[in-house]
Short mmCIF file of C-alpha atoms in Angstrom, two decimals:
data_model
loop_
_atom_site.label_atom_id
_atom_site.label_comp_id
_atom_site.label_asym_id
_atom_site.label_seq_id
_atom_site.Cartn_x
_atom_site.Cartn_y
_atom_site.Cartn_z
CA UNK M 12 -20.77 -57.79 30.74
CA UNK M 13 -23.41 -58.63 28.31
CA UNK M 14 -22.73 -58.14 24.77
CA UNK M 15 -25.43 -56.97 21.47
CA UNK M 16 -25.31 -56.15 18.56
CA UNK M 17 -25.32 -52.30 17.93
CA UNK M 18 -28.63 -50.59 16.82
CA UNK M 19 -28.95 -48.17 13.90
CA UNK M 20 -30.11 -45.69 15.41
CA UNK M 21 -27.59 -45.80 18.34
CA UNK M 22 -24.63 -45.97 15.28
CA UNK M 23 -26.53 -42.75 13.97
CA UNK M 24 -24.95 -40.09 15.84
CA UNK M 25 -21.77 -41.46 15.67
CA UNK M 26 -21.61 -41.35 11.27
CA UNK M 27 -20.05 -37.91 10.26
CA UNK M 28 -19.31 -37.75 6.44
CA UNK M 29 -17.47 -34.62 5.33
CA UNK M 30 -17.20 -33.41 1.95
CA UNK M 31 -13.31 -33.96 1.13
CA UNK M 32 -11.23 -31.33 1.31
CA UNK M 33 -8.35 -32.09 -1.89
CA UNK M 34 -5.43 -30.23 -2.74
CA UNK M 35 -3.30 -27.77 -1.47
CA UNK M 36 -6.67 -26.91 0.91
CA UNK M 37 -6.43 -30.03 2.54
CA UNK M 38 -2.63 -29.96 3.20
CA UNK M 39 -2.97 -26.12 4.91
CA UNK M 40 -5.89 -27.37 7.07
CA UNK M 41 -3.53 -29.76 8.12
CA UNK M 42 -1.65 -27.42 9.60
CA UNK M 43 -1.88 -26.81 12.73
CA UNK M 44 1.66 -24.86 13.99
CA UNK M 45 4.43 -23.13 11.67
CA UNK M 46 6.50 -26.14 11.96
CA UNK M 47 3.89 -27.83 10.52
CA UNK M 48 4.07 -25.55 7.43
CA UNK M 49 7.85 -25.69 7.14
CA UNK M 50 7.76 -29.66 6.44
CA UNK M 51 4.85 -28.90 3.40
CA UNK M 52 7.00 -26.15 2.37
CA UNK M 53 10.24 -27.81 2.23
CA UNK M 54 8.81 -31.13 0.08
CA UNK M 55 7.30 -28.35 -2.55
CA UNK M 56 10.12 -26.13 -2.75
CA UNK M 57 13.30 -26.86 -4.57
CA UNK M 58 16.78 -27.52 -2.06
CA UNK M 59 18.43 -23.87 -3.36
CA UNK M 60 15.10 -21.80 -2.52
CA UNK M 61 13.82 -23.90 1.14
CA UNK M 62 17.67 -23.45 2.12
CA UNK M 63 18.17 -19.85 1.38
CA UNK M 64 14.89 -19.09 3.63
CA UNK M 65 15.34 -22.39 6.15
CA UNK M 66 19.34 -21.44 6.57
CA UNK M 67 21.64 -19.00 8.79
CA UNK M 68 25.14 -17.63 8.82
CA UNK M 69 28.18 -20.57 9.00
CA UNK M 70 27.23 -23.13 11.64
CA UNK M 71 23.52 -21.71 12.13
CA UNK M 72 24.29 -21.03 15.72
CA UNK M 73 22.44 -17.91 16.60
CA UNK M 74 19.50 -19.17 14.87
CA UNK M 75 19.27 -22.11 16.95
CA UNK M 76 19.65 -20.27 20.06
CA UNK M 77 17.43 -17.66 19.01
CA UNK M 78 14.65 -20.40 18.78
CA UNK M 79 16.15 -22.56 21.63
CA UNK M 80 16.01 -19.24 23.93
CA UNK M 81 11.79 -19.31 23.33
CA UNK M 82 11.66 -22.65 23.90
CA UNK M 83 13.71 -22.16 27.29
CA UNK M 84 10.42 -19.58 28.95
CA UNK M 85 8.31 -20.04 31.69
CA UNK M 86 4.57 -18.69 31.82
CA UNK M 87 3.22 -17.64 35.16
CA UNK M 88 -1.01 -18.09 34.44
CA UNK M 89 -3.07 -15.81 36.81
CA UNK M 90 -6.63 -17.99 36.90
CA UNK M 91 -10.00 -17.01 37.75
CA UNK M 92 -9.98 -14.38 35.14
CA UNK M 93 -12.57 -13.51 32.77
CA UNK M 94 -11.01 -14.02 29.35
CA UNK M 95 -14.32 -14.30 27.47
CA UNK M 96 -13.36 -11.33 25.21
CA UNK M 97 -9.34 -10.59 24.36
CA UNK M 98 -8.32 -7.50 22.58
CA UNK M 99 -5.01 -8.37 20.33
CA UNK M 100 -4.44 -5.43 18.88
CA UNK M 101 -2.99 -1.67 19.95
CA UNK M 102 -1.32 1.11 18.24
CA UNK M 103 2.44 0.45 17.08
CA UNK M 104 4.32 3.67 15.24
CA UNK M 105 1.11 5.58 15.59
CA UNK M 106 -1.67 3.90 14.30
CA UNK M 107 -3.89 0.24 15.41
CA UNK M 108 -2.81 -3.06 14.78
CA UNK M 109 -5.11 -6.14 14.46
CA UNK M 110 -2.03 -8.17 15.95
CA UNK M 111 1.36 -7.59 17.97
CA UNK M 112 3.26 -8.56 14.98
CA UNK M 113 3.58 -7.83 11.27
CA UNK M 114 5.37 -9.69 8.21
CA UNK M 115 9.30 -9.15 8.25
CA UNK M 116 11.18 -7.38 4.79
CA UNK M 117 12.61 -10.59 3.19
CA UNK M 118 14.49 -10.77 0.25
CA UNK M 119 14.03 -12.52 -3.26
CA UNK M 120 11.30 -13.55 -2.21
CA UNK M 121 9.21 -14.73 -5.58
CA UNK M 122 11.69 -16.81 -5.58
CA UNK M 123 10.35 -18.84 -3.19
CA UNK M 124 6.72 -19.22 -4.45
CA UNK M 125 5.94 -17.07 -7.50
CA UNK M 126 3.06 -14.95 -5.65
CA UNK M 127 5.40 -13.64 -3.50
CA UNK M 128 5.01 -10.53 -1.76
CA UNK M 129 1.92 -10.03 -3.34
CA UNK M 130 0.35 -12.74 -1.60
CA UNK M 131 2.19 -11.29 1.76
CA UNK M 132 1.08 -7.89 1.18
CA UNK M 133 -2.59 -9.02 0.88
CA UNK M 134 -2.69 -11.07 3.38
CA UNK M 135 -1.29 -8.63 5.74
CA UNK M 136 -3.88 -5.98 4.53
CA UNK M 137 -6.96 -8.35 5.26
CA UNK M 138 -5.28 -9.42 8.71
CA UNK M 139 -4.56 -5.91 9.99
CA UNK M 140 -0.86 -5.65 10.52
CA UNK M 141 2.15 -4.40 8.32
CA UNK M 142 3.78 -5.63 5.68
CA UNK M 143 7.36 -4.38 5.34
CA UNK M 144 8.89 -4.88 1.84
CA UNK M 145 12.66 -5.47 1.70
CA UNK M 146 15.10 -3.33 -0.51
CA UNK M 147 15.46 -6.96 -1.85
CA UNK M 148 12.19 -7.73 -3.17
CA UNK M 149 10.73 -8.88 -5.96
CA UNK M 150 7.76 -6.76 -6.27
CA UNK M 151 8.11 -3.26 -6.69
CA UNK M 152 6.91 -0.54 -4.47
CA UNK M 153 4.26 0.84 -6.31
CA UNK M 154 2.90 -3.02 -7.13
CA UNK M 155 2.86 -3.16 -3.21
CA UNK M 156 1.13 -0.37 -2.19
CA UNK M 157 -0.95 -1.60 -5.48
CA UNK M 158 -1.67 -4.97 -3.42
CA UNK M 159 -2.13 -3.57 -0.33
CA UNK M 160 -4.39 -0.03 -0.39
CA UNK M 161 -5.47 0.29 2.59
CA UNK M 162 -3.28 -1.24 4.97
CA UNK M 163 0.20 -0.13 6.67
CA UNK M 164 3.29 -0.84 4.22
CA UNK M 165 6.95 -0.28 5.75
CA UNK M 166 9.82 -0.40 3.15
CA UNK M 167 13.10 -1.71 4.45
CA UNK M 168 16.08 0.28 3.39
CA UNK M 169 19.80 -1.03 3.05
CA UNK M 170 22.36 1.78 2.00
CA UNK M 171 24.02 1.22 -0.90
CA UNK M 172 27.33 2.46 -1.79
CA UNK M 173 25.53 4.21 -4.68
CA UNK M 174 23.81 7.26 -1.90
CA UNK M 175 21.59 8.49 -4.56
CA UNK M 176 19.78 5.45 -5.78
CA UNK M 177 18.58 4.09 -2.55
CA UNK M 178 17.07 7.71 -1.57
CA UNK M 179 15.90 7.60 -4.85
CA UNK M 180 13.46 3.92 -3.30
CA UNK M 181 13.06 6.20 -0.08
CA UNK M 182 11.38 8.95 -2.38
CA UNK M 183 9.37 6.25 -4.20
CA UNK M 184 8.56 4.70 -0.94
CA UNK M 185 7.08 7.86 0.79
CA UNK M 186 5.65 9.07 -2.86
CA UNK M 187 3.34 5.60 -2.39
CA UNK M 188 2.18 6.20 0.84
CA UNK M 189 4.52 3.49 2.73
CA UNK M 190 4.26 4.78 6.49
CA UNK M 191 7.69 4.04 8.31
CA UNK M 192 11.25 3.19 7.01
CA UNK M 193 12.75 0.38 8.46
CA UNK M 194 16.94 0.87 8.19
CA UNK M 195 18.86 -1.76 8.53
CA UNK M 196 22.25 -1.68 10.00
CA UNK M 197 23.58 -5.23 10.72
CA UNK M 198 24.81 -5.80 6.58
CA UNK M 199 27.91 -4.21 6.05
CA UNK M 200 28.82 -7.29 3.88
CA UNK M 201 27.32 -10.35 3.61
CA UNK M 202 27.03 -12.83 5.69
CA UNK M 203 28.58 -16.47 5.63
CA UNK M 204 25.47 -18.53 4.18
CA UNK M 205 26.96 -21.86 3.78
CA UNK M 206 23.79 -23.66 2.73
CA UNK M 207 23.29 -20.82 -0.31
CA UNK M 208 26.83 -21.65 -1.40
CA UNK M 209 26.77 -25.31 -1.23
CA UNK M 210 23.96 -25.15 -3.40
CA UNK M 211 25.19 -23.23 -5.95
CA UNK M 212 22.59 -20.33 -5.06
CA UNK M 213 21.92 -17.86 -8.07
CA UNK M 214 19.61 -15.16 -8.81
CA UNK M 215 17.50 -16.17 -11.03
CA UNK M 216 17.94 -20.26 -10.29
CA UNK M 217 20.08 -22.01 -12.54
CA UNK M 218 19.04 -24.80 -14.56
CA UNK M 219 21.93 -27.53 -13.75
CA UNK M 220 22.28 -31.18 -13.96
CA UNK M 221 21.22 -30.91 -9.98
CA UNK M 222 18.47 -28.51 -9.93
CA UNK M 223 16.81 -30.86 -12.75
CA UNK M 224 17.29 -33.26 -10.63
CA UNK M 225 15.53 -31.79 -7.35
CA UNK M 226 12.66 -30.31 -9.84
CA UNK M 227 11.25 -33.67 -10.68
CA UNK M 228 9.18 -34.11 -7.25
CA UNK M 229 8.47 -30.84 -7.83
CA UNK M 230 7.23 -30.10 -10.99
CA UNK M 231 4.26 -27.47 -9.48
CA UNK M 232 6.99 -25.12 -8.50
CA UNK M 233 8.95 -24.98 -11.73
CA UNK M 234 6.10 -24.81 -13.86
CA UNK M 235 5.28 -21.89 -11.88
CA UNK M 236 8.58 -20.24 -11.89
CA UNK M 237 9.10 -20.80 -15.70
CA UNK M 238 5.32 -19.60 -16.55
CA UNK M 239 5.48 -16.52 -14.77
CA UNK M 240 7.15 -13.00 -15.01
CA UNK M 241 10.67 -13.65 -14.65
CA UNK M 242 12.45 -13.97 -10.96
CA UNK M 243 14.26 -9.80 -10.89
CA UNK M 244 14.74 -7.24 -8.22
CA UNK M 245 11.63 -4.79 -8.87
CA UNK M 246 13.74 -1.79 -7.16
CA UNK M 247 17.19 -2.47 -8.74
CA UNK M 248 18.70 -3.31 -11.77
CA UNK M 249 18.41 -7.01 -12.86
CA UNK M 250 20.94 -9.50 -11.42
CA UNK M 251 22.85 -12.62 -12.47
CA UNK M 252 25.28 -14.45 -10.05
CA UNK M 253 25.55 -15.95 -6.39
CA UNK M 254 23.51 -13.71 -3.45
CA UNK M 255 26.62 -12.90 -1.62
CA UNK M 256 27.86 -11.51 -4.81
CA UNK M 257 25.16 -8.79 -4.83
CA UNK M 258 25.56 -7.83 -1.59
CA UNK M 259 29.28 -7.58 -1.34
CA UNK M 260 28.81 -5.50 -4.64
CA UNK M 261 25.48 -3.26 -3.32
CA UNK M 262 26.42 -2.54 0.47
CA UNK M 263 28.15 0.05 2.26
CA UNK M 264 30.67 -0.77 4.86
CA UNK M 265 30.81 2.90 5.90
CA UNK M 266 27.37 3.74 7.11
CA UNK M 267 27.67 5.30 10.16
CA UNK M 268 25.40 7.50 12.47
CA UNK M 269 25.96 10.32 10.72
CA UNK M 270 23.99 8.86 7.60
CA UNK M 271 21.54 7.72 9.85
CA UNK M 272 20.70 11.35 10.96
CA UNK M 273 20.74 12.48 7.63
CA UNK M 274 18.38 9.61 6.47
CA UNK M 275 16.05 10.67 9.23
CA UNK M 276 15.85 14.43 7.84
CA UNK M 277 14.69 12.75 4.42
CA UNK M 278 11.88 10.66 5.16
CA UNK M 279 8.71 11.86 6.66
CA UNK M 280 6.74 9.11 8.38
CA UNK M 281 8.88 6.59 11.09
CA UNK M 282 11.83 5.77 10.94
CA UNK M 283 13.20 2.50 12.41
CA UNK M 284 16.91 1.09 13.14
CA UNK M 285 16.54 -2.68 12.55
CA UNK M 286 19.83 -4.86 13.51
CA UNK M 287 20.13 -3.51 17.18
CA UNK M 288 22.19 -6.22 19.19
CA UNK M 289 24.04 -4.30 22.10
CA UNK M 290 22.36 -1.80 24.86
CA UNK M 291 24.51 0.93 24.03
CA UNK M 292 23.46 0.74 20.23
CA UNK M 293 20.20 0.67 20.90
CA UNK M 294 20.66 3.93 23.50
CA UNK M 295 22.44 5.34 20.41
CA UNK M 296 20.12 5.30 17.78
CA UNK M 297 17.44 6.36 20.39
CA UNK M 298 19.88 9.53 21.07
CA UNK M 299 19.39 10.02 17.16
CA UNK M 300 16.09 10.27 17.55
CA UNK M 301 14.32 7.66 15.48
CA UNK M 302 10.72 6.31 16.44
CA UNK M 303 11.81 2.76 17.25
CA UNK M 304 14.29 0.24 17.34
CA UNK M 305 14.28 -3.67 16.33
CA UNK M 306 16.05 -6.07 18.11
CA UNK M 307 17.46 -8.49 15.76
CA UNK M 308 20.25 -10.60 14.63
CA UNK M 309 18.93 -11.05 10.93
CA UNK M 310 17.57 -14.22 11.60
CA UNK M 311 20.85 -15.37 12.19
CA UNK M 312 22.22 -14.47 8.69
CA UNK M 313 24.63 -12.30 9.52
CA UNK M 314 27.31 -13.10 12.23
CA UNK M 315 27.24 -16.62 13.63
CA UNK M 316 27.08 -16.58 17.34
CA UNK M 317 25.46 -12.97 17.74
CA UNK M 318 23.24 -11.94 21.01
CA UNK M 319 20.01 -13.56 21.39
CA UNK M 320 17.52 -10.71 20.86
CA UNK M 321 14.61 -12.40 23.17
CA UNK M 322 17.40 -11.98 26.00
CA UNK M 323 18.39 -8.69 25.31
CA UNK M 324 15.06 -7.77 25.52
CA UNK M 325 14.11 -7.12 28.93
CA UNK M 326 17.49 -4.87 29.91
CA UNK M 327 17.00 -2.57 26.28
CA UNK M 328 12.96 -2.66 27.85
CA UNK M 329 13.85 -1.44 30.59
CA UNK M 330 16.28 1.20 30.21
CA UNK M 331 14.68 2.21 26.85
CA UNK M 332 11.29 1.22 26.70
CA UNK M 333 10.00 4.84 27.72
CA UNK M 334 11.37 6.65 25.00
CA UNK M 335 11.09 4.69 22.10
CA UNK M 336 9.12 1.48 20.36
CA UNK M 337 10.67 -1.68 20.34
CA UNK M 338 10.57 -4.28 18.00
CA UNK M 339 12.17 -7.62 17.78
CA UNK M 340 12.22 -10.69 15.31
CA UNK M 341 14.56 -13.66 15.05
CA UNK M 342 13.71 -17.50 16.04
CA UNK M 343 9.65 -16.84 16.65
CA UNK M 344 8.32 -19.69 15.29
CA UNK M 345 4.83 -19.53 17.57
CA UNK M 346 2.46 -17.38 19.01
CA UNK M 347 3.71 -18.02 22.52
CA UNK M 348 6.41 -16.27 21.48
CA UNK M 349 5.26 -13.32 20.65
CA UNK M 350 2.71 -12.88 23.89
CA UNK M 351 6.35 -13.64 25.49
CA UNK M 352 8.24 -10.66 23.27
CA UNK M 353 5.50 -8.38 24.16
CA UNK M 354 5.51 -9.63 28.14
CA UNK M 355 9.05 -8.68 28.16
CA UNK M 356 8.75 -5.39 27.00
CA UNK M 357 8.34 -5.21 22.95
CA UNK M 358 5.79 -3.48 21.34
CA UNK M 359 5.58 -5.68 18.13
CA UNK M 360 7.45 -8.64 16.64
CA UNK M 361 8.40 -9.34 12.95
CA UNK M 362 7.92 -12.85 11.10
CA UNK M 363 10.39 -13.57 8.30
CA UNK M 364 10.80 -17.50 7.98
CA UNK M 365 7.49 -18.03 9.38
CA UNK M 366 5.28 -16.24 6.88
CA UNK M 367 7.47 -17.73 4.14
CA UNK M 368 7.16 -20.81 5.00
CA UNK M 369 3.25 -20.63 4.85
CA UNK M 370 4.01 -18.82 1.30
CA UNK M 371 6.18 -22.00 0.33
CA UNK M 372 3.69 -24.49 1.55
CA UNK M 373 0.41 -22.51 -0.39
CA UNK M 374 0.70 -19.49 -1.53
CA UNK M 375 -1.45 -16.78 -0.40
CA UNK M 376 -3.82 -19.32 1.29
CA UNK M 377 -0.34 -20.61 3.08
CA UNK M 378 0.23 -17.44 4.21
CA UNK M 379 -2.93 -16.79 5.39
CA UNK M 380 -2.63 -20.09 7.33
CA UNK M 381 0.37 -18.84 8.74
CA UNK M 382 -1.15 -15.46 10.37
CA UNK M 383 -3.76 -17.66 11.21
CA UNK M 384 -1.65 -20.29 13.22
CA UNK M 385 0.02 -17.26 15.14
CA UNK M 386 -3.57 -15.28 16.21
CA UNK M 387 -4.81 -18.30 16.99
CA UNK M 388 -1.55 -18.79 19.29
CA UNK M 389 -1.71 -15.30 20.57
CA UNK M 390 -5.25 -15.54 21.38
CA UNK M 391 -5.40 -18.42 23.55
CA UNK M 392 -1.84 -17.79 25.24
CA UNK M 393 -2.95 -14.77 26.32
CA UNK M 394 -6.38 -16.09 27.64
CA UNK M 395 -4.44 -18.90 29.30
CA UNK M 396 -2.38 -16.56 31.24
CA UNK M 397 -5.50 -14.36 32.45
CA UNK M 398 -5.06 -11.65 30.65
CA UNK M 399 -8.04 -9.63 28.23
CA UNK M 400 -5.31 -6.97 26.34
CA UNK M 401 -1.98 -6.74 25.67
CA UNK M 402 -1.42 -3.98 27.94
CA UNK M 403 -1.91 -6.30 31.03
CA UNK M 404 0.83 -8.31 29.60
CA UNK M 405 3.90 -7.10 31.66
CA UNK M 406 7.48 -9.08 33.05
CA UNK M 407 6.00 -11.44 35.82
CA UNK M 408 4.07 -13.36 32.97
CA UNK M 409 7.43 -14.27 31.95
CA UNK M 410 10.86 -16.57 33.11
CA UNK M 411 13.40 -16.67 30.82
CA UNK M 412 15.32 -19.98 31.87
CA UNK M 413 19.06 -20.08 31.99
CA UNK M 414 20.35 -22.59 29.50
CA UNK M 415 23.48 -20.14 28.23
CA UNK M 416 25.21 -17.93 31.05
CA UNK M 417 28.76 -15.92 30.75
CA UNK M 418 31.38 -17.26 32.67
CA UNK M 419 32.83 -15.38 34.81
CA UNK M 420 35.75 -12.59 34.12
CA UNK M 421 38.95 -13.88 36.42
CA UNK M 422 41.06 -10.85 37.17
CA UNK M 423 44.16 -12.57 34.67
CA UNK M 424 41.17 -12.99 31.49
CA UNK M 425 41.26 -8.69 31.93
CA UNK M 426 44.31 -8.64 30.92
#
C-alpha cells in the first residue's frame, strides 16, 4: 500500500478543539450512569455521611438483592415500531408527571451536601415529578414548598410516640400546599446500620481525631458544612447523639391500622402506606382505603433479608393493581429499572440513594445529572422495546429471572 504524507486540508476535518469544561462541570458530564455518580460522590464526601446514604441494615443483604433482582430481568423488544416521539409522563395520585418516578423522603439529608433538599426540591420542580420530604429532613416544610412553588411536594410522615406533634407537621404540611402524605410503616425501631455505628455516626458530625483525618481530601465539603447554617432537623427539635438513638427515642412501636384510619380522616389530599412487603398488607391498607401503596423495604435499612419489592411486584399488580396506585423504590439504580417497575405493574418509582448520590457528587447540578441519567434511561429503554407511552408498557416486556427460589415445604418442615 503506498504511503504519503497527510495533507492539511485532509487533517482539517478531523481537528475538534473544545473549550474545557473545569470543575465540578466537567466531573458531572462525566457521568454517564448513577454508578458513575456514586464513585464522585463517595471521594467528596466524608466516610460517616457516603456510608449512612451508601449502607443497609446488618449484612446489607436485601439491598444487594434488591439491586441484584434488576440486574437478573429480561426485555422482550417488539421492532419495527415507530418510536420517533415517546411520551414519559402520565398522571400518578391525580395529577401529570414529566417522569414515572419522583425523588424518595430521605433523611438528614444536608448532611450529605449542604444544599440539600433544596437543591432536590428544585430540581424536581424544573424536571416535573415530586419531591417527597422526609419527617427527617433538614429543610423545613415551608422552606420546601418555598423551593419548590409550583411543583408536587409529598411529606413523609413517621408517627411518633408524641401523637400530637407529628399531626402538628401533617397540619403544616397540608397548610403549605404539600399534595399527598406518604406514611411510613416499616420503622417501629431502628434498624441495625452497622456501617453508621462503626463510624461513630452523630447528628451533627463530630469533629474526632478520625473525621479530621478523612476531612483532609476533602476540604470542599467541610468548609461547606462549617460555613453554612448549622446541620438540625427543620421539623423537630435539635438533636445530639448516634441516628439510632433518635429513632429508638422518636418512634412508635404501636402504630397499628387503627391510627392509620384515623390519620386518613386528618389529611386532605393522598394518602400513601410506604413499607408494604407482604400481599396481605398491601390488601390491608387498600381495605383502609388509602390512594396508594409503596412497595418497599427501606432501601434495605430496616430488616436484613426482607422481600424483594421488584418481585413482589407483579402478584400485589395483579391482585391489587385495579383498586389502588402502586409505588415501589429500593435497589433502582437505572432507568431500565424503572421502565421494568412500571412493565410489571407500578405506577411510579421512588429514588433515594440515587438522587443523593448526584447531590453528593455536585450539588444541585449533581442532582440534576442524576434525573438526567434516569430520563435519558427511560427514554431510550422504552424506544428500544417499541413502545411510544408508558401505557403500552405491560408484563410481556418483562422476565424476571430466577436467581433466588423457596425451597420447598416437606410435610415434617410443617410441623
Amino acid at each position: 500500500m503506498k504511503r504519503q504524507l497527510p495533507k492539511p486540508r485532509d487533517l482539517a476535518p478531523l481537528l475538534r478543539f473544545e473549550k474545557p469544561k473545569l470543575g465540578a462541570r466537567r466531573r458531572l458530564d462525566a457521568a454517564l450512569t448513577i454508578e458513575d455518580l456514586r464513585r464522585i460522590a463517595k471521594r467528596r464526601t466524608p466516610r460517616a455521611a457516603f456510608d449512612y446514604t451508601d449502607g443497609a441494615a446488618e449484612a446489607e443483604i436485601s439491598l444487594d438483592r434488591a439491586r441484584q433482582a434488576f440486574r437478573d430481568i429480561e426485555f422482550h423488544p417488539a421492532i419495527l415500531r415507530d418510536v420517533e416521539k415517546v411520551t414519559t409522563g402520565w398522571e400518578v395520585l391525580g395529577a401529570p408527571v414529566a417522569l414515572p418516578f419522583g425523588i424518595a423522603p430521605t433523611g438528614f439529608t444536608r448532611m450529605m451536601q449542604t444544599e440539600g433538599e433544596y437543591a432536590g426540591a428544585r430540581v424536581a420542580g424544573r424536571s416535573g415529578i415530586p419531591f417527597a420530604l422526609s419527617t427527617m429532613g433538614t429543610a423545613s416544610i415551608e422552606d420546601v414548598a418555598a423551593a419548590n412553588p409550583d411543583g408536587r411536594n409529598w411529606f413523609q410522615l413517621y408517627m411518633w410516640k408524641d401523637r400530637e406533634r407529628s399531626m402538628a407537621l401533617v397540619e403544616r404540611a397540608a397548610a403549605a400546599g404539600f399534595d399527598t402524605l406518604l406514611v411510613t410503616v416499616d420503622v417501629p425501631v431502628a434498624g441495625a446500620r452497622l456501617r453508621d455505628t462503626r463510624n461513630g455516626m452523630s447528628i451533627p458530625p463530630a469533629l474526632t481525631p478520625a473525621t479530621v483525618l478523612d476531612a483532609l481530601p476533602r476540604p470542599r465539603w467541610w468548609i461547606d458544612f462549617l460555613t453554612t447554617e448549622p446541620l438540625a432537623f427543620a421539623s423537630l427539635d435539635r438533636w445530639s447523639g448516634t441516628v439510632a438513638e433518635l429513632l429508638d427515642s422518636m418512634f412508635d412501636p404501636t402504630v397499628t391500622f387503627e391510627d392509620l384510619a384515623w390519620i386518613r380522616q386528618q389529611w386532605p389530599g393522598k394518602v400513601v402506606v410506604k413499607g408494604i412487603q407482604t400481599l396481605a398488607d398491601a390488601r390491608a391498607v387498600v381495605d383502609a382505603g388509602v390512594d396508594g401503596l409503596v412497595l418497599s423495604n427501606h432501601g434495605g435499612r430496616q430488616l436484613d433479608r426482607a422481600p424483594i419489592p421488584f418481585h413482589l411486584l407483579p402478584e400485589v399488580a395483579r391482585e391489587l393493581g385495579r383498586d389502588t396506585e402502586i409505588g415501589l423504590d429500593t435497589g433502582i439504580m437505572s432507568g431500565a429499572d424503572i421502565v421494568a417497575s412500571i412493565a410489571l405493574g407500578a405506577r411510579f418509582t421512588l429514588i433515594g440513594r440515587a438522587y443523593l448520590y448526584g447531590l453528593m457528587a455536585g450539588g444541585e447540578a449533581g442532582v440534576e445529572r442524576a434525573v438526567r441519567i434516569l430520563a435519558g434511561q427511560v427514554e431510550r429503554t422504552m424506544r428500544l422495546l417499541g413502545v411510544r407511552a408508558l401505557e403500552e408498557l405491560a408484563p410481556h416486556h418483562v422476565t424476571q429471572l430466577t436467581r433466588l427460589a423457596p425451597r420447598p415445604v416437606a410435610d415434617q418442615d410443617r410441623g
